[in-house]
Short mmCIF file of C-alpha atoms in Angstrom, two decimals:
data_model
loop_
_atom_site.label_atom_id
_atom_site.label_comp_id
_atom_site.label_asym_id
_atom_site.label_seq_id
_atom_site.Cartn_x
_atom_site.Cartn_y
_atom_site.Cartn_z
CA MET Q 1372 -11.16 -3.96 2.27
CA LYS Q 1373 -8.47 -5.67 0.29
CA ILE Q 1374 -5.30 -6.91 1.92
CA LYS Q 1375 -3.21 -4.70 -0.36
CA LYS Q 1376 -4.72 -1.64 1.30
CA ILE Q 1377 -3.49 -2.58 4.75
CA PHE Q 1378 -0.60 -0.13 4.92
CA VAL Q 1379 -2.32 2.53 2.87
CA LEU Q 1380 -5.23 2.78 5.31
CA ALA Q 1381 -3.58 1.54 8.46
CA LEU Q 1382 -5.84 3.58 10.70
CA SER Q 1383 -8.97 1.83 9.50
CA MET Q 1384 -8.40 -0.98 11.96
CA ALA Q 1385 -11.76 -2.64 11.78
CA MET Q 1386 -11.57 -3.02 8.04
CA LEU Q 1387 -7.95 -4.10 8.24
CA THR Q 1388 -8.58 -7.12 10.35
CA GLY Q 1389 -11.28 -8.69 8.28
CA CYS Q 1390 -13.86 -7.98 10.99
CA THR Q 1391 -16.84 -5.70 11.10
CA SER Q 1392 -16.39 -2.42 12.93
CA SER Q 1393 -18.69 -2.39 15.93
CA VAL Q 1394 -19.49 -0.49 19.08
CA ILE Q 1395 -19.03 -2.72 22.10
CA GLU Q 1396 -18.64 -2.69 25.84
CA LEU Q 1397 -15.35 -4.34 26.74
CA GLY Q 1398 -14.51 -6.27 29.88
CA ASP Q 1399 -11.12 -5.88 31.56
CA ASP Q 1400 -10.43 -9.50 32.53
CA THR Q 1401 -7.93 -11.00 30.11
CA ASP Q 1402 -8.41 -14.42 31.69
CA GLU Q 1403 -12.00 -14.73 30.56
CA ASN Q 1404 -12.10 -17.57 28.08
CA ASN Q 1405 -14.54 -17.52 25.20
CA ALA Q 1406 -14.31 -21.17 24.17
CA ASP Q 1407 -16.44 -20.68 21.10
CA ASN Q 1408 -15.29 -17.34 19.72
CA ILE Q 1409 -16.74 -18.02 16.28
CA SER Q 1410 -20.50 -18.21 16.31
CA GLN Q 1411 -22.52 -20.80 14.39
CA GLU Q 1412 -23.75 -18.05 12.13
CA GLU Q 1413 -20.13 -17.30 11.27
CA ASN Q 1414 -19.62 -20.93 10.23
CA ASP Q 1415 -21.51 -20.50 6.96
CA ASN Q 1416 -19.99 -21.95 3.81
CA LEU Q 1417 -17.65 -19.73 1.82
CA ASN Q 1418 -20.14 -19.62 -1.04
CA SER Q 1419 -22.62 -17.72 1.14
CA SER Q 1420 -20.12 -14.96 1.81
CA ASN Q 1421 -21.34 -12.73 -1.00
CA SER Q 1422 -24.46 -11.88 0.98
CA SER Q 1423 -22.46 -9.86 3.53
CA ASP Q 1424 -22.41 -6.08 3.44
CA GLU Q 1425 -18.65 -5.74 3.78
CA LYS Q 1426 -15.95 -7.89 2.24
CA ASP Q 1427 -13.79 -8.12 5.33
CA SER Q 1428 -16.72 -9.17 7.48
CA LYS Q 1429 -17.25 -11.88 4.89
CA ALA Q 1430 -13.78 -13.22 5.49
CA ASP Q 1431 -14.53 -13.23 9.23
CA SER Q 1432 -17.78 -15.08 8.62
CA GLU Q 1433 -15.96 -17.73 6.60
CA SER Q 1434 -14.02 -18.75 9.65
CA ASN Q 1435 -14.91 -22.33 10.49
CA SER Q 1436 -16.57 -23.50 7.30
CA SER Q 1437 -16.27 -26.62 5.16
CA VAL Q 1438 -13.66 -29.37 5.44
CA GLN Q 1439 -10.25 -28.59 6.88
CA ASP Q 1440 -7.16 -30.51 7.91
CA ASP Q 1441 -7.11 -31.67 11.52
CA ASN Q 1442 -4.35 -30.26 13.72
CA ASP Q 1443 -1.51 -32.75 13.88
CA ASP Q 1444 2.24 -32.96 14.14
CA THR Q 1445 2.85 -33.11 10.38
CA LEU Q 1446 4.34 -30.07 8.69
CA TRP Q 1447 3.04 -28.95 5.32
CA ASP Q 1448 4.65 -30.79 2.41
CA SER Q 1449 5.07 -27.43 0.69
CA PRO Q 1450 7.37 -25.85 -1.90
CA MET Q 1451 9.40 -24.24 0.92
CA ALA Q 1452 9.20 -27.11 3.41
CA GLU Q 1453 12.98 -27.43 3.68
CA TYR Q 1454 13.64 -23.71 3.96
CA VAL Q 1455 15.14 -22.41 7.21
CA PRO Q 1456 15.61 -18.62 7.51
CA GLU Q 1457 18.88 -17.13 8.68
CA SER Q 1458 19.31 -17.03 12.45
CA PRO Q 1459 19.42 -13.52 13.98
CA TYR Q 1460 21.24 -14.49 17.17
CA SER Q 1461 24.84 -14.00 16.08
CA TYR Q 1462 23.86 -10.46 15.05
CA TYR Q 1463 22.09 -9.86 18.36
CA ILE Q 1464 25.21 -11.04 20.19
CA SER Q 1465 27.38 -8.66 18.16
CA PHE Q 1466 24.91 -5.86 18.85
CA VAL Q 1467 24.83 -6.48 22.60
CA ASN Q 1468 28.64 -6.67 22.63
CA GLY Q 1469 28.82 -3.22 21.06
CA GLU Q 1470 30.29 -4.43 17.76
CA ILE Q 1471 27.47 -3.23 15.49
CA ALA Q 1472 24.85 -0.47 15.64
CA THR Q 1473 21.21 -0.24 14.55
CA LYS Q 1474 20.67 0.78 10.94
CA SER Q 1475 18.30 3.73 11.19
CA ASP Q 1476 19.55 5.34 14.42
CA ASP Q 1477 23.21 4.26 14.30
CA TYR Q 1478 22.94 3.58 18.04
CA TYR Q 1479 24.79 0.90 19.95
CA PHE Q 1480 23.22 -1.30 22.61
CA SER Q 1481 24.68 0.87 25.39
CA ASP Q 1482 22.85 3.87 23.91
CA TYR Q 1483 19.53 2.16 24.61
CA ILE Q 1484 20.24 0.51 27.96
CA SER Q 1485 21.96 2.28 30.85
CA GLY Q 1486 20.76 0.31 33.87
CA ASP Q 1487 18.87 -2.80 34.94
CA TYR Q 1488 16.67 -4.37 32.30
CA LYS Q 1489 14.52 -7.39 31.48
CA PHE Q 1490 14.89 -9.33 28.26
CA THR Q 1491 13.65 -12.17 26.08
CA CYS Q 1492 13.57 -13.20 22.43
CA CYS Q 1493 10.22 -13.96 20.77
CA ASP Q 1494 8.61 -13.58 17.37
CA LEU Q 1495 6.57 -10.37 17.13
CA SER Q 1496 6.56 -10.05 13.33
CA GLY Q 1497 4.78 -13.22 12.20
CA ASP Q 1498 7.74 -14.78 10.39
CA GLY Q 1499 9.15 -17.03 13.13
CA ILE Q 1500 12.38 -15.05 13.41
CA ALA Q 1501 12.57 -13.84 16.99
CA GLU Q 1502 12.92 -10.19 17.92
CA LEU Q 1503 15.15 -9.06 20.78
CA VAL Q 1504 12.74 -7.65 23.39
CA LEU Q 1505 13.80 -5.43 26.30
CA LEU Q 1506 11.99 -3.72 29.19
CA THR Q 1507 13.83 -0.92 30.94
CA GLN Q 1508 13.19 2.12 33.14
CA GLU Q 1509 13.63 5.66 31.87
CA ASP Q 1510 12.86 8.58 34.18
CA ASP Q 1511 10.58 6.42 36.35
CA GLU Q 1512 8.71 5.26 33.24
CA GLU Q 1513 8.75 1.71 31.93
CA LYS Q 1514 9.90 1.41 28.30
CA LEU Q 1515 9.49 -1.39 25.75
CA ILE Q 1516 12.31 -1.60 23.20
CA VAL Q 1517 12.24 -4.18 20.40
CA PHE Q 1518 14.98 -4.92 17.87
CA THR Q 1519 14.50 -6.89 14.67
CA TYR Q 1520 16.95 -8.45 12.23
CA ASP Q 1521 16.54 -8.01 8.47
CA SER Q 1522 18.29 -10.97 6.81
CA ASP Q 1523 17.96 -9.45 3.31
CA LYS Q 1524 19.95 -6.38 4.32
CA GLY Q 1525 21.97 -7.91 7.15
CA VAL Q 1526 21.01 -5.13 9.57
CA ILE Q 1527 19.37 -4.68 12.96
CA SER Q 1528 16.77 -1.97 13.49
CA ASN Q 1529 14.80 -0.62 16.43
CA SER Q 1530 11.28 -1.66 15.45
CA ILE Q 1531 9.31 -0.72 18.59
CA ALA Q 1532 10.10 1.97 21.17
CA CYS Q 1533 7.20 2.94 23.42
CA SER Q 1534 5.94 3.31 26.97
CA PHE Q 1535 4.87 0.11 28.71
CA ASN Q 1536 2.80 -0.60 31.81
CA SER Q 1537 3.35 -4.07 33.26
CA ASP Q 1538 0.08 -3.82 35.21
CA CYS Q 1539 -2.03 -4.00 32.06
CA ASP Q 1540 0.23 -4.41 28.99
CA TYR Q 1541 1.30 -7.83 27.71
CA ILE Q 1542 4.00 -9.38 25.54
CA SER Q 1543 2.22 -12.43 24.21
CA LYS Q 1544 3.68 -15.80 23.26
CA ASN Q 1545 1.16 -15.70 20.43
CA GLY Q 1546 3.17 -13.12 18.52
CA PHE Q 1547 2.11 -9.58 19.49
CA VAL Q 1548 2.22 -6.86 22.14
CA LEU Q 1549 -0.97 -5.59 23.80
CA LEU Q 1550 -0.73 -1.91 24.77
CA ASN Q 1551 -3.13 0.32 26.70
CA SER Q 1552 -2.93 4.10 26.55
CA TYR Q 1553 -5.14 7.07 27.24
CA GLU Q 1554 -5.11 10.72 26.23
CA ASP Q 1555 -6.37 13.83 28.02
CA GLU Q 1556 -8.10 16.85 26.52
CA SER Q 1557 -4.75 18.56 25.88
CA GLY Q 1558 -3.44 15.63 23.86
CA ASN Q 1559 -1.08 14.35 26.55
CA ARG Q 1560 -0.76 10.57 26.32
CA TYR Q 1561 -0.25 8.16 29.21
CA SER Q 1562 0.49 4.46 29.35
CA GLY Q 1563 -2.14 2.33 31.09
CA LYS Q 1564 -5.89 2.24 31.69
CA THR Q 1565 -8.35 4.72 33.09
CA ASP Q 1566 -12.06 4.55 33.84
CA ASP Q 1567 -12.34 8.33 33.58
CA GLU Q 1568 -14.56 8.86 30.55
CA SER Q 1569 -13.16 12.35 30.00
CA TYR Q 1570 -10.08 10.64 28.53
CA THR Q 1571 -9.74 8.83 25.20
CA GLN Q 1572 -8.71 5.22 25.86
CA LYS Q 1573 -7.01 2.97 23.31
CA ILE Q 1574 -6.25 -0.76 23.31
CA SER Q 1575 -3.88 -1.94 20.57
CA ALA Q 1576 -2.45 -5.28 19.46
CA ILE Q 1577 0.77 -4.40 17.66
CA LEU Q 1578 3.38 -6.25 15.63
CA SER Q 1579 7.01 -5.45 14.91
CA THR Q 1580 7.49 -4.48 11.27
CA GLY Q 1581 10.97 -2.95 11.23
CA SER Q 1582 9.65 0.12 9.39
CA SER Q 1583 8.32 2.14 12.34
CA LYS Q 1584 9.24 2.45 15.99
CA LYS Q 1585 5.52 2.54 16.77
CA GLY Q 1586 5.12 -0.98 15.41
CA TYR Q 1587 2.14 -1.95 13.28
CA SER Q 1588 -1.26 -1.84 14.98
CA LEU Q 1589 -3.09 -4.90 13.69
CA PHE Q 1590 -6.16 -4.54 15.93
CA GLU Q 1591 -7.28 -1.44 17.80
CA TRP Q 1592 -10.21 -0.41 19.98
CA GLN Q 1593 -10.92 3.18 21.03
CA ARG Q 1594 -13.24 4.72 23.58
CA ASP Q 1595 -13.64 8.41 22.77
CA ALA Q 1596 -13.82 11.03 25.48
CA GLY Q 1597 -17.38 11.31 26.80
CA SER Q 1598 -18.30 7.79 25.71
CA SER Q 1599 -18.57 4.53 27.63
CA GLU Q 1600 -18.33 2.32 24.54
CA TYR Q 1601 -15.41 1.18 22.40
CA ASP Q 1602 -15.28 1.38 18.63
CA GLY Q 1603 -13.32 -1.33 16.83
CA PRO Q 1604 -13.38 -4.97 15.75
CA SER Q 1605 -16.09 -7.23 17.13
CA GLU Q 1606 -16.37 -8.48 20.69
CA ASN Q 1607 -15.48 -11.99 19.50
CA VAL Q 1608 -12.17 -10.64 18.16
CA TYR Q 1609 -11.57 -8.74 21.39
CA ASP Q 1610 -12.13 -11.88 23.45
CA GLN Q 1611 -9.70 -13.86 21.32
CA ILE Q 1612 -7.02 -11.17 21.54
CA MET Q 1613 -7.41 -10.88 25.32
CA GLU Q 1614 -7.19 -14.65 25.73
CA MET Q 1615 -4.02 -14.82 23.61
CA ALA Q 1616 -2.52 -11.78 25.35
CA SER Q 1617 -2.81 -13.42 28.76
CA ASP Q 1618 -0.36 -16.13 27.62
CA GLN Q 1619 2.73 -14.03 28.29
CA VAL Q 1620 6.42 -14.55 27.60
CA THR Q 1621 8.90 -15.08 30.45
CA LEU Q 1622 11.37 -12.24 30.94
CA SER Q 1623 14.87 -12.64 32.41
CA GLU Q 1624 16.70 -9.91 34.32
CA GLY Q 1625 20.03 -8.29 33.51
CA GLU Q 1626 22.27 -5.59 34.93
CA LYS Q 1627 25.04 -5.46 32.33
CA PRO Q 1628 24.79 -6.09 28.56
CA GLU Q 1629 26.85 -9.28 28.78
CA ASP Q 1630 24.29 -10.81 31.17
CA MET Q 1631 22.10 -11.83 28.23
CA ILE Q 1632 24.88 -13.37 26.10
CA PRO Q 1633 24.50 -16.95 27.51
CA TYR Q 1634 20.76 -16.78 26.79
CA LEU Q 1635 21.35 -15.64 23.20
CA GLU Q 1636 23.92 -18.39 22.68
CA GLU Q 1637 21.40 -21.01 23.81
CA CYS Q 1638 18.82 -19.54 21.45
CA GLU Q 1639 21.32 -19.84 18.61
CA LYS Q 1640 21.82 -23.54 19.33
CA SER Q 1641 18.10 -24.28 19.21
CA PHE Q 1642 17.20 -21.93 16.33
CA GLU Q 1643 16.40 -24.57 13.69
CA GLU Q 1644 14.32 -26.52 16.19
CA SER Q 1645 12.43 -23.35 17.13
CA ILE Q 1646 11.63 -22.69 13.46
CA GLU Q 1647 10.16 -26.17 13.08
CA GLU Q 1648 8.06 -25.60 16.22
CA PHE Q 1649 6.93 -22.22 14.88
CA LYS Q 1650 5.91 -23.70 11.52
CA LEU Q 1651 3.82 -26.38 13.20
CA PHE Q 1652 2.28 -23.87 15.60
CA LYS Q 1653 1.16 -21.52 12.81
CA GLN Q 1654 0.22 -24.20 10.30
CA ASN Q 1655 -2.20 -25.57 12.86
CA GLY Q 1656 -3.87 -22.17 13.07
CA ASN Q 1657 -2.44 -20.98 16.38
CA GLY Q 1658 -1.46 -17.47 17.44
CA ILE Q 1659 -2.35 -14.16 15.88
CA PHE Q 1660 -3.30 -13.65 12.22
CA CYS Q 1661 -4.45 -10.66 10.19
CA ASN Q 1662 -7.76 -12.50 9.89
CA LEU Q 1663 -8.45 -14.44 13.09
CA GLY Q 1664 -10.88 -16.63 11.18
CA SER Q 1665 -8.06 -17.82 8.93
CA ALA Q 1666 -7.51 -21.02 10.90
CA GLY Q 1667 -11.08 -22.14 10.31
CA LEU Q 1668 -11.16 -21.59 6.57
CA PRO Q 1669 -11.40 -24.71 4.38
CA ASP Q 1670 -8.02 -26.07 3.35
CA ASN Q 1671 -9.04 -28.99 1.20
CA GLU Q 1672 -6.77 -31.48 -0.52
CA TYR Q 1673 -7.06 -32.08 -4.27
CA GLU Q 1674 -5.67 -34.67 -6.64
CA ASP Q 1675 -4.80 -32.25 -9.42
CA ALA Q 1676 -4.19 -28.57 -10.01
CA ASP Q 1677 -7.26 -28.00 -12.20
CA ALA Q 1678 -9.64 -29.10 -9.46
CA ALA Q 1679 -7.82 -27.04 -6.82
CA TYR Q 1680 -7.73 -23.88 -8.94
CA GLU Q 1681 -11.41 -24.21 -9.82
CA ALA Q 1682 -12.29 -24.69 -6.17
CA PHE Q 1683 -10.39 -21.53 -5.19
CA ILE Q 1684 -12.12 -19.49 -7.90
CA ASN Q 1685 -15.46 -20.81 -6.56
CA ASN Q 1686 -14.53 -19.88 -2.96
CA GLU Q 1687 -14.46 -23.53 -1.90
CA THR Q 1688 -10.88 -23.60 -0.64
CA THR Q 1689 -8.00 -21.30 0.29
CA VAL Q 1690 -4.38 -20.57 -0.53
CA ARG Q 1691 -1.70 -21.01 2.12
CA CYS Q 1692 0.94 -18.40 3.00
CA GLU Q 1693 4.41 -19.52 4.01
CA TYR Q 1694 8.02 -18.60 3.34
CA GLY Q 1695 8.97 -17.61 -0.19
CA ILE Q 1696 6.15 -15.21 -1.05
CA LYS Q 1697 7.56 -12.34 -3.10
CA ALA Q 1698 5.79 -9.00 -2.70
CA TYR Q 1699 6.97 -6.96 -5.67
CA ASP Q 1700 6.27 -3.23 -5.75
CA THR Q 1701 3.43 -3.56 -3.23
CA TYR Q 1702 2.81 -3.37 0.51
CA PHE Q 1703 1.13 -6.77 0.79
CA SER Q 1704 1.43 -8.07 4.36
CA TYR Q 1705 0.78 -11.50 5.78
CA ILE Q 1706 1.60 -13.67 8.77
CA TYR Q 1707 3.15 -17.11 8.24
CA GLY Q 1708 0.43 -19.76 8.13
CA GLU Q 1709 -2.29 -17.31 7.06
CA LYS Q 1710 -4.90 -18.57 4.59
CA TYR Q 1711 -6.80 -16.51 2.06
CA ALA Q 1712 -10.04 -17.17 0.26
CA LEU Q 1713 -10.73 -15.37 -3.01
CA SER Q 1714 -13.47 -13.37 -1.27
CA ARG Q 1715 -10.76 -11.62 0.76
CA TRP Q 1716 -9.47 -10.10 -2.48
CA TYR Q 1717 -12.53 -9.82 -4.69
CA ASP Q 1718 -16.09 -8.67 -4.18
CA PRO Q 1719 -18.34 -7.81 -7.13
CA ASP Q 1720 -20.32 -5.49 -4.84
CA ASP Q 1721 -17.25 -3.23 -4.62
CA SER Q 1722 -17.28 -2.61 -8.38
CA ASP Q 1723 -14.19 -4.76 -8.80
CA THR Q 1724 -13.27 -6.67 -11.92
CA LEU Q 1725 -11.86 -10.20 -11.67
CA GLU Q 1726 -9.74 -11.91 -14.29
CA THR Q 1727 -8.20 -15.36 -14.01
CA ARG Q 1728 -5.77 -17.05 -16.38
CA TYR Q 1729 -3.19 -19.79 -16.35
CA ILE Q 1730 0.50 -19.11 -16.82
CA ASP Q 1731 3.49 -21.44 -17.06
CA CYS Q 1732 6.40 -20.05 -15.08
CA GLY Q 1733 9.68 -21.31 -16.51
CA ASP Q 1734 7.91 -23.08 -19.40
CA ASP Q 1735 8.08 -26.44 -17.58
CA GLY Q 1736 4.59 -27.59 -18.58
CA SER Q 1737 2.94 -27.16 -15.17
CA LYS Q 1738 0.55 -24.27 -14.87
CA GLU Q 1739 0.04 -21.65 -12.22
CA LEU Q 1740 -3.11 -19.63 -11.56
CA LEU Q 1741 -2.92 -15.86 -11.94
CA ILE Q 1742 -5.63 -13.83 -10.23
CA SER Q 1743 -6.09 -10.18 -11.23
CA VAL Q 1744 -8.43 -7.92 -9.24
CA THR Q 1745 -8.94 -4.30 -10.28
CA GLU Q 1746 -10.69 -1.68 -8.18
CA GLU Q 1747 -10.94 2.07 -7.84
CA LEU Q 1748 -8.61 3.33 -5.13
CA ASN Q 1749 -7.71 6.98 -4.58
CA TYR Q 1750 -9.45 7.94 -7.80
CA GLU Q 1751 -7.53 5.62 -10.09
CA PRO Q 1752 -7.76 1.92 -10.89
CA ILE Q 1753 -5.39 -0.32 -8.95
CA GLU Q 1754 -4.79 -3.86 -10.20
CA SER Q 1755 -3.71 -6.47 -7.67
CA ILE Q 1756 -2.03 -9.55 -9.14
CA TYR Q 1757 -1.59 -12.87 -7.30
CA VAL Q 1758 0.24 -15.96 -8.57
CA ILE Q 1759 -0.78 -19.26 -6.98
CA SER Q 1760 0.83 -22.66 -7.37
CA PHE Q 1761 -0.39 -26.20 -6.71
CA TYR Q 1762 1.85 -28.49 -4.69
CA GLU Q 1763 1.12 -31.88 -3.12
CA GLY Q 1764 -2.65 -31.41 -2.99
CA HIS Q 1765 -2.78 -27.81 -1.79
CA LEU Q 1766 -2.54 -24.24 -3.08
CA TYR Q 1767 0.21 -21.77 -2.11
CA LEU Q 1768 0.46 -18.03 -2.67
CA ARG Q 1769 3.85 -17.37 -4.29
CA PHE Q 1770 3.86 -13.89 -5.80
CA VAL Q 1771 1.97 -10.63 -5.22
CA THR Q 1772 2.22 -7.29 -7.00
CA GLU Q 1773 0.05 -4.36 -8.03
CA SER Q 1774 -0.16 -2.12 -11.03
CA SER Q 1775 -1.42 1.40 -11.62
CA SER Q 1776 -1.07 4.16 -14.16
CA ARG Q 1777 1.96 5.62 -12.35
CA SER Q 1778 3.62 2.29 -11.62
CA TYR Q 1779 2.65 -0.47 -14.01
CA VAL Q 1780 3.46 -4.18 -13.68
CA SER Q 1781 2.56 -7.01 -16.04
CA VAL Q 1782 3.11 -10.76 -15.74
CA GLY Q 1783 3.49 -12.69 -18.98
CA ASP Q 1784 2.25 -16.18 -19.76
CA ASP Q 1785 5.77 -17.52 -19.16
CA GLY Q 1786 6.22 -15.80 -15.78
CA CYS Q 1787 8.24 -12.87 -17.14
CA ILE Q 1788 7.56 -9.66 -15.23
CA TYR Q 1789 7.78 -6.18 -16.69
CA GLY Q 1790 7.35 -3.01 -14.67
CA GLY Q 1791 7.92 0.68 -14.88
CA GLY Q 1792 6.78 4.12 -13.95
CA SER Q 1793 7.89 7.69 -13.40
CA ALA Q 1794 9.41 8.92 -10.16
CA SER Q 1795 9.30 12.48 -11.54
CA ASP Q 1796 9.35 14.35 -14.83
CA SER Q 1797 13.09 13.70 -15.03
CA VAL Q 1798 13.25 10.10 -13.80
CA GLU Q 1799 11.65 7.09 -15.49
CA ILE Q 1800 12.06 3.56 -14.14
CA ARG Q 1801 11.79 0.19 -15.86
CA ASP Q 1802 12.23 -3.28 -14.39
CA GLU Q 1803 12.43 -6.78 -15.76
CA ALA Q 1804 12.26 -9.97 -13.69
CA PHE Q 1805 10.89 -13.48 -13.94
CA LEU Q 1806 9.43 -16.37 -11.96
CA ASP Q 1807 11.29 -19.61 -12.63
CA SER Q 1808 9.79 -23.11 -12.81
CA ASP Q 1809 9.85 -23.29 -8.99
CA ILE Q 1810 8.01 -19.94 -8.88
CA ILE Q 1811 11.05 -18.26 -7.35
CA PHE Q 1812 11.44 -14.57 -8.16
CA HIS Q 1813 14.60 -13.35 -9.95
CA TYR Q 1814 15.53 -9.79 -10.85
CA ILE Q 1815 17.06 -9.35 -14.31
CA TYR Q 1816 17.67 -5.63 -14.19
CA GLN Q 1817 16.36 -2.29 -13.04
CA LEU Q 1818 16.76 0.72 -15.29
CA GLU Q 1819 16.54 4.35 -14.14
CA MET Q 1820 16.55 6.90 -16.96
CA VAL Q 1821 17.68 10.14 -15.32
CA SER Q 1822 17.74 13.47 -17.14
CA GLY Q 1823 18.85 17.06 -16.64
CA GLU Q 1824 18.78 18.52 -13.13
CA ALA Q 1825 17.81 15.16 -11.59
CA LEU Q 1826 21.32 13.89 -12.34
CA LYS Q 1827 22.64 16.02 -9.46
CA SER Q 1828 21.03 13.79 -6.82
CA TYR Q 1829 22.29 10.61 -8.54
CA PHE Q 1830 25.86 11.89 -8.90
CA PRO Q 1831 26.37 14.11 -5.81
CA SER Q 1832 30.18 14.00 -6.06
CA VAL Q 1833 30.08 15.68 -9.49
CA ASN Q 1834 30.15 19.46 -9.18
CA ASP Q 1835 29.48 20.35 -12.83
CA GLU Q 1836 25.98 21.29 -13.92
CA PRO Q 1837 24.31 18.53 -16.00
CA GLU Q 1838 23.26 19.47 -19.51
CA GLU Q 1839 19.52 19.77 -20.09
CA LEU Q 1840 19.52 17.29 -23.00
CA LEU Q 1841 21.70 14.72 -21.21
CA THR Q 1842 20.11 11.47 -20.04
CA ILE Q 1843 22.03 8.70 -18.31
CA TYR Q 1844 20.59 5.20 -18.24
CA ILE Q 1845 21.50 3.64 -14.89
CA TYR Q 1846 21.22 -0.16 -15.00
CA THR Q 1847 21.38 -2.33 -11.87
CA ILE Q 1848 22.26 -5.93 -12.78
CA ASP Q 1849 23.29 -8.50 -10.16
CA GLY Q 1850 23.92 -5.71 -7.69
CA GLU Q 1851 26.29 -3.82 -10.02
CA GLU Q 1852 25.53 -0.43 -11.57
CA TYR Q 1853 26.27 0.41 -15.22
CA TYR Q 1854 25.89 3.79 -16.95
CA VAL Q 1855 24.91 4.40 -20.57
CA PRO Q 1856 24.85 8.06 -21.71
CA TYR Q 1857 22.36 9.57 -24.17
CA TYR Q 1858 22.32 13.12 -25.50
CA ASN Q 1859 19.27 14.48 -27.27
CA PHE Q 1860 17.88 10.90 -27.38
CA GLU Q 1861 20.95 9.46 -29.13
CA GLU Q 1862 23.53 7.22 -27.44
CA VAL Q 1863 26.93 8.84 -26.90
CA THR Q 1864 29.48 6.26 -28.01
CA ASP Q 1865 32.45 8.47 -28.89
CA GLU Q 1866 34.50 9.80 -25.97
CA GLY Q 1867 35.23 12.88 -28.04
CA GLU Q 1868 31.55 13.76 -27.81
CA TYR Q 1869 31.37 13.50 -24.02
CA THR Q 1870 29.72 16.51 -22.37
CA ASP Q 1871 31.36 18.46 -19.53
CA PHE Q 1872 29.17 16.64 -17.00
CA MET Q 1873 30.18 13.26 -18.41
CA LYS Q 1874 33.87 14.23 -18.26
CA ALA Q 1875 33.38 15.29 -14.64
CA CYS Q 1876 31.81 11.90 -13.93
CA GLU Q 1877 34.87 10.14 -15.34
CA GLU Q 1878 37.11 12.26 -13.11
CA GLN Q 1879 35.15 10.87 -10.14
CA GLY Q 1880 35.82 7.29 -11.28
CA ILE Q 1881 32.47 6.77 -13.02
CA SER Q 1882 32.87 4.88 -16.30
CA PHE Q 1883 30.34 4.58 -19.10
CA SER Q 1884 29.23 1.45 -20.96
CA SER Q 1885 27.68 0.94 -24.37
CA GLN Q 1886 24.07 -0.10 -24.79
CA GLU Q 1887 25.24 -3.09 -26.84
CA ASP Q 1888 27.35 -4.39 -23.95
CA ILE Q 1889 24.46 -3.95 -21.52
CA ASP Q 1890 22.04 -5.76 -23.85
CA GLU Q 1891 24.45 -8.70 -24.05
CA LEU Q 1892 24.76 -8.75 -20.25
CA ILE Q 1893 21.00 -8.76 -19.86
CA GLU Q 1894 20.65 -11.54 -22.42
CA GLU Q 1895 23.12 -13.65 -20.44
#
């Protein structure tokens, strides 16, 4: 299973995690400590991975192989070493004070909390930016409510809202929530554990993604009704998750919203320090990862880029994941500090094709490695593209995208990126972007070519019917929209030739530009 399939096949948990699916008998004691969770057999060299039956089990078997950096107090000397993300705490304070609402629900803090509650802030998304975590009572049922801050959009969203049972559920310092639930024959679901084998029991390790109130289930085990055994990732993985889950966060108590303000203010003061601690924690292989064997993968140091790139292609070293990875038109997901070997992306036994080539982003003379892996997915070829850079002895993943017949993307030898596709018969999309010499992603423009009836949804304030032969090119450049009209495939440059729909657009304050002006703007 490739990483790019994670969100597409989110229910296939065993394949998701890079571990073999297995049937196991699980113990209930989270304090049991498996000191050697990775067996000697799983310590085989990366080059032996191709003998495994499943690609993701290969990545698990790679887990403590070859030479790796010892854990120490030195942060990676990486391309994004100086980067500090935006603090969420001023937004959390405004939210708790009732000054702003959540994006998706448009609810204020008082809409979520009406009585006593418990609270903390901890990272549950794998990026080091803490979520606001609350436990409250609702109709005699304990509820877990998690809020996350999206710095790109400047909004807060409710990322987890679910039942919680403090007797068996855990909010872990290692970056996830462990939830237990069971379901009866009628489909009624309950929070907690049961030994009654007539119920279906689930154990899930979930993350906060901001895209679903259910969170993202990274690992899951299920005991079906009538069975005494669990289906899911291996017992080694289960033991590691249980051990990490037992290291729980400390919750404070509040009665009124303002009770947590002093705590949030203290968090704000120590935010930069907490980010440095998080980086060191994850770079040393601690906490949860998509692939729990990631920490043990070889992370060798090389004198030059050629040797490092060749070693990665030969499965002798890994690429590091940190801040600054751009996922463009793809659902690629990672946790900060994760490491990937090529075998996580490519397996010749899966009828994949692998292409590698060097590109020079920004034409600065230093080369980057582009990895292209194509496979059959949902009855059509899907090409995954990864751009890797060499920096101070190590490799870093910097850019990820994917291309298909409906949504194509290409990366040129100079780092220029071209994309496009069709949203419908009446809407065609084109994009142009580039990676600069620091392998930082920059949008140049997005173009939506909208025709006929589809124009109604793009211009809802215009009441006139759009003409069938009318097409409006909608350019987005530096956050601004520009409109270029075409009729019967020819640009409309004379106002005297404007159609009724175009005139109605002007009455609504929508002005049209010429293609020549837009081309000059793009060139700039």
